[in-house]
GROMACS .gro file of C-alpha atoms in nm:
model
  229
    1TYR     CA    1   2.000  10.770   8.516
    2ALA     CA    2   2.095  11.137   8.546
    3LYS     CA    3   2.086  11.347   8.862
    4VAL     CA    4   2.207  11.699   8.941
    5VAL     CA    5   2.443  11.664   9.239
    6GLU     CA    6   2.589  12.017   9.251
    7ARG     CA    7   2.483  12.356   9.125
    8SER     CA    8   2.645  12.701   9.144
    9ASP     CA    9   2.653  13.024   8.944
   10ASP     CA   10   2.936  12.903   8.718
   11HIS     CA   11   2.874  12.529   8.683
   12THR     CA   12   2.639  12.236   8.734
   13VAL     CA   13   2.748  11.877   8.803
   14VAL     CA   14   2.530  11.593   8.675
   15ASN     CA   15   2.593  11.233   8.783
   16ILE     CA   16   2.530  10.987   8.497
   17ARG     CA   17   2.491  10.610   8.541
   18ILE     CA   18   2.448  10.366   8.251
   19THR     CA   19   2.267  10.052   8.368
   20THR     CA   20   2.088   9.751   8.219
   21ASP     CA   21   1.927   9.435   8.350
   22VAL     CA   22   2.124   9.113   8.293
   23THR     CA   23   1.885   8.842   8.174
   24ALA     CA   24   1.908   8.469   8.104
   25PRO     CA   25   1.821   8.337   7.755
   26GLY     CA   26   1.474   8.252   7.884
   27GLY     CA   27   1.414   8.607   8.001
   28THR     CA   28   1.475   8.562   8.373
   29VAL     CA   29   1.638   8.870   8.528
   30LEU     CA   30   1.969   8.763   8.684
   31VAL     CA   31   2.098   9.106   8.785
   32ARG     CA   32   1.883   9.417   8.792
   33ASP     CA   33   2.030   9.760   8.705
   34LYS     CA   34   2.388   9.640   8.657
   35VAL     CA   35   2.612   9.951   8.638
   36HIS     CA   36   2.823   9.955   8.320
   37PHE     CA   37   2.961  10.307   8.352
   38GLU     CA   38   2.934  10.604   8.583
   39LEU     CA   39   3.062  10.959   8.546
   40ASN     CA   40   3.013  11.317   8.658
   41VAL     CA   41   2.951  11.570   8.381
   42VAL     CA   42   3.048  11.929   8.466
   43LEU     CA   43   2.842  12.180   8.269
   44ALA     CA   44   3.014  12.518   8.288
   45SER     CA   45   2.845  12.849   8.225
   46ARG     CA   46   3.128  12.936   7.985
   47ILE     CA   47   3.399  12.737   7.809
   48PRO     CA   48   3.749  12.791   7.952
   49PRO     CA   49   4.021  12.920   7.715
   50ALA     CA   50   4.186  12.638   7.522
   51PRO     CA   51   4.541  12.558   7.638
   52CYS     CA   52   4.810  12.561   7.369
   53TRP     CA   53   5.003  12.250   7.268
   54ASP     CA   54   5.353  12.254   7.117
   55HIS     CA   55   5.345  12.024   6.815
   56TRP     CA   56   5.625  11.765   6.806
   57ASP     CA   57   5.902  11.755   6.549
   58PRO     CA   58   5.859  11.437   6.339
   59VAL     CA   59   6.222  11.328   6.379
   60GLY     CA   60   6.243  10.974   6.516
   61GLU     CA   61   5.886  10.870   6.442
   62ILE     CA   62   5.811  10.501   6.371
   63PRO     CA   63   5.488  10.412   6.184
   64VAL     CA   64   5.272  10.144   6.351
   65PRO     CA   65   4.922  10.033   6.246
   66ASP     CA   66   4.609  10.094   6.449
   67PRO     CA   67   4.532   9.746   6.594
   68TYR     CA   68   4.158   9.815   6.582
   69HIS     CA   69   4.168   9.827   6.202
   70PHE     CA   70   4.270   9.461   6.152
   71THR     CA   71   3.980   9.241   6.043
   72ALA     CA   72   4.076   8.962   6.287
   73ALA     CA   73   4.056   9.194   6.588
   74PRO     CA   74   3.758   9.118   6.817
   75VAL     CA   75   3.704   9.495   6.837
   76LEU     CA   76   3.703   9.597   6.471
   77LEU     CA   77   3.633   9.958   6.383
   78THR     CA   78   3.509  10.041   6.034
   79ASP     CA   79   3.347  10.324   5.840
   80MET     CA   80   3.331  10.650   6.037
   81PHE     CA   81   3.471  10.486   6.350
   82ALA     CA   82   3.805  10.415   6.178
   83SER     CA   83   3.882  10.776   6.263
   84THR     CA   84   4.263  10.779   6.288
   85THR     CA   85   4.539  10.780   6.030
   86GLY     CA   86   4.917  10.813   6.042
   87THR     CA   87   4.942  10.618   6.370
   88ARG     CA   88   5.302  10.616   6.489
   89LEU     CA   89   5.541  10.612   6.783
   90HIS     CA   90   5.744  10.921   6.866
   91PRO     CA   91   6.036  10.969   7.108
   92LEU     CA   92   5.801  11.178   7.325
   93GLY     CA   93   5.493  10.955   7.300
   94LYS     CA   94   5.240  10.838   7.042
   95ARG     CA   95   5.077  11.023   6.752
   96ALA     CA   96   4.806  11.013   6.487
   97GLU     CA   97   4.580  11.238   6.285
   98TYR     CA   98   4.204  11.262   6.321
   99ASN     CA   99   4.064  11.142   5.989
  100MET     CA  100   3.690  11.188   5.962
  101ARG     CA  101   3.458  11.193   5.661
  102LEU     CA  102   3.117  11.296   5.783
  103ALA     CA  103   2.846  11.508   5.625
  104ALA     CA  104   2.801  11.852   5.777
  105ASN     CA  105   2.429  11.778   5.815
  106HIS     CA  106   2.466  11.419   5.937
  107PRO     CA  107   2.130  11.327   6.098
  108VAL     CA  108   2.295  11.202   6.419
  109PHE     CA  109   2.642  11.344   6.474
  110SER     CA  110   2.562  11.699   6.365
  111ARG     CA  111   2.326  11.718   6.665
  112PHE     CA  112   2.587  11.615   6.924
  113ARG     CA  113   2.736  11.866   7.168
  114ILE     CA  114   3.079  11.698   7.189
  115PRO     CA  115   3.302  11.524   6.929
  116CYS     CA  116   3.254  11.168   7.057
  117ILE     CA  117   3.431  10.997   6.763
  118LEU     CA  118   3.729  11.228   6.804
  119LEU     CA  119   3.751  11.137   7.174
  120ASP     CA  120   3.729  10.766   7.091
  121GLY     CA  121   4.011  10.792   6.837
  122LEU     CA  122   4.217  11.004   7.074
  123ALA     CA  123   4.196  10.742   7.351
  124ARG     CA  124   4.298  10.467   7.105
  125VAL     CA  125   4.629  10.644   7.038
  126GLY     CA  126   4.730  10.526   7.384
  127VAL     CA  127   4.742  10.158   7.285
  128LEU     CA  128   5.006  10.210   7.016
  129ALA     CA  129   5.297   9.981   7.102
  130VAL     CA  130   5.484   9.686   6.951
  131MET     CA  131   5.594   9.400   7.177
  132GLY     CA  132   5.839   9.120   7.118
  133GLY     CA  133   5.746   8.913   6.814
  134GLY     CA  134   5.571   9.212   6.656
  135TYR     CA  135   5.246   9.189   6.853
  136GLN     CA  136   5.038   9.493   6.949
  137PRO     CA  137   4.809   9.504   7.254
  138LEU     CA  138   4.434   9.542   7.202
  139VAL     CA  139   4.277   9.719   7.500
  140ALA     CA  140   3.928   9.826   7.605
  141PRO     CA  141   3.907  10.139   7.827
  142ARG     CA  142   3.821  10.072   8.191
  143THR     CA  143   3.848  10.409   8.368
  144ILE     CA  144   3.907  10.771   8.266
  145ARG     CA  145   3.981  11.029   8.533
  146ARG     CA  146   3.901  11.343   8.333
  147ILE     CA  147   3.796  11.470   7.989
  148ASP     CA  148   3.808  11.841   7.901
  149VAL     CA  149   3.646  11.985   7.589
  150TYR     CA  150   3.740  12.343   7.493
  151GLU     CA  151   3.498  12.412   7.206
  152ARG     CA  152   3.129  12.389   7.129
  153THR     CA  153   3.182  12.142   6.848
  154ASN     CA  154   3.107  11.792   6.721
  155ASP     CA  155   3.247  11.547   6.467
  156SER     CA  156   3.044  11.689   6.180
  157LEU     CA  157   3.182  12.038   6.240
  158LEU     CA  158   3.541  11.917   6.280
  159ALA     CA  159   3.523  11.695   5.972
  160ASN     CA  160   3.416  11.991   5.759
  161GLY     CA  161   3.625  12.261   5.927
  162GLY     CA  162   3.919  12.243   5.686
  163GLU     CA  163   4.186  12.190   5.956
  164GLN     CA  164   4.389  11.879   6.034
  165ILE     CA  165   4.349  11.783   6.400
  166GLN     CA  166   4.660  11.623   6.552
  167LEU     CA  167   4.632  11.354   6.821
  168TYR     CA  168   4.895  11.293   7.090
  169ALA     CA  169   4.945  11.057   7.384
  170THR     CA  170   5.222  11.080   7.643
  171PRO     CA  171   5.453  10.950   7.779
  172ARG     CA  172   5.615  10.715   7.525
  173ASN     CA  173   5.622  10.389   7.722
  174PHE     CA  174   5.305  10.396   7.930
  175SER     CA  175   5.079  10.091   7.932
  176LEU     CA  176   4.706  10.129   7.977
  177VAL     CA  177   4.698   9.787   8.145
  178GLU     CA  178   5.011   9.764   8.360
  179ASP     CA  179   5.068  10.121   8.477
  180ALA     CA  180   4.880  10.328   8.729
  181ALA     CA  181   4.684  10.603   8.555
  182ASN     CA  182   4.944  10.864   8.464
  183ASN     CA  183   4.897  10.959   8.101
  184ARG     CA  184   4.766  11.241   7.887
  185PHE     CA  185   4.593  11.259   7.549
  186VAL     CA  186   4.562  11.581   7.348
  187ALA     CA  187   4.374  11.677   7.030
  188ALA     CA  188   4.510  12.004   6.890
  189ARG     CA  189   4.448  12.233   6.594
  190PRO     CA  190   4.737  12.341   6.364
  191ASP     CA  191   4.792  12.658   6.569
  192GLY     CA  192   4.824  12.449   6.887
  193ARG     CA  193   4.485  12.529   7.039
  194MET     CA  194   4.349  12.219   7.210
  195VAL     CA  195   4.010  12.090   7.102
  196ALA     CA  196   4.005  11.842   7.390
  197GLN     CA  197   4.225  11.646   7.625
  198ILE     CA  198   4.190  11.325   7.827
  199LYS     CA  199   4.385  11.241   8.142
  200ASP     CA  200   4.467  10.920   8.328
  201VAL     CA  201   4.313  10.632   8.130
  202THR     CA  202   4.332  10.267   8.234
  203GLY     CA  203   4.225   9.969   8.025
  204GLU     CA  204   4.147   9.599   8.010
  205LEU     CA  205   4.368   9.382   7.790
  206LEU     CA  206   4.166   9.188   7.528
  207GLY     CA  207   4.454   9.020   7.344
  208TYR     CA  208   4.708   9.102   7.076
  209VAL     CA  209   4.725   9.145   6.699
  210HIS     CA  210   5.038   9.101   6.489
  211HIS     CA  211   5.141   9.433   6.336
  212ARG     CA  212   5.209   9.278   5.994
  213SER     CA  213   4.985   8.973   5.952
  214GLY     CA  214   4.692   9.106   6.157
  215GLU     CA  215   4.666   8.769   6.337
  216PHE     CA  216   4.478   8.790   6.666
  217VAL     CA  217   4.589   8.589   6.969
  218SER     CA  218   4.447   8.580   7.321
  219ARG     CA  219   4.641   8.727   7.609
  220THR     CA  220   4.719   8.373   7.734
  221SER     CA  221   4.830   8.234   7.397
  222PRO     CA  222   5.139   8.005   7.413
  223ALA     CA  223   5.241   8.135   7.069
  224LEU     CA  224   5.257   8.487   7.212
  225ALA     CA  225   5.475   8.373   7.502
  226LEU     CA  226   5.721   8.209   7.264
  227ALA     CA  227   5.732   8.515   7.035
  228ALA     CA  228   5.803   8.746   7.325
  229GLN     CA  229   6.108   8.547   7.440
   0.00000   0.00000   0.00000
């Protein structure tokens, strides 16, 4: 579902709703047009100038793995979707690099208008944390207040552009699950120009993976409670 809800000389707002019917195994429709996601897309007549980001000094960084790369994780990302490297904690927040290998003429992603894999990897930087016992939270996004894209680009162009894109999330100790939305995610080029930024993300806790063994435990696991003591 897509509907224009606002139009002016400098922008158009389109309301998007993603819906499906929920059906029983026998085919009976249980819920019709269940809404899975809804957003407003603002299409501007021109792209605003990219803000500049001050890259962080690496002093005090602590490497931590991306919990979505462990094979036991119920949300396992592989191939092109394992798009981050160098995931780590920093005194000011959380960091990674965008790591994409994608053909310049990829039949799907070269046709996109936004870098969707970059945005997915950028949002995942926000989950980086290590709890008591060495467990890391595994979170699915629930709400996003705002996404800004400052270039006409896509993942194919970025992957073949010859520049390392840095990914940041602030502040250091925010939780996507426990905190009210008050966070910021930035993807920036080496000269500081932002490719995109995301603001105020909340998430749904799926469970935890151990940062060394990769073991997955549910969020109600007794073993997790003992490890956290």
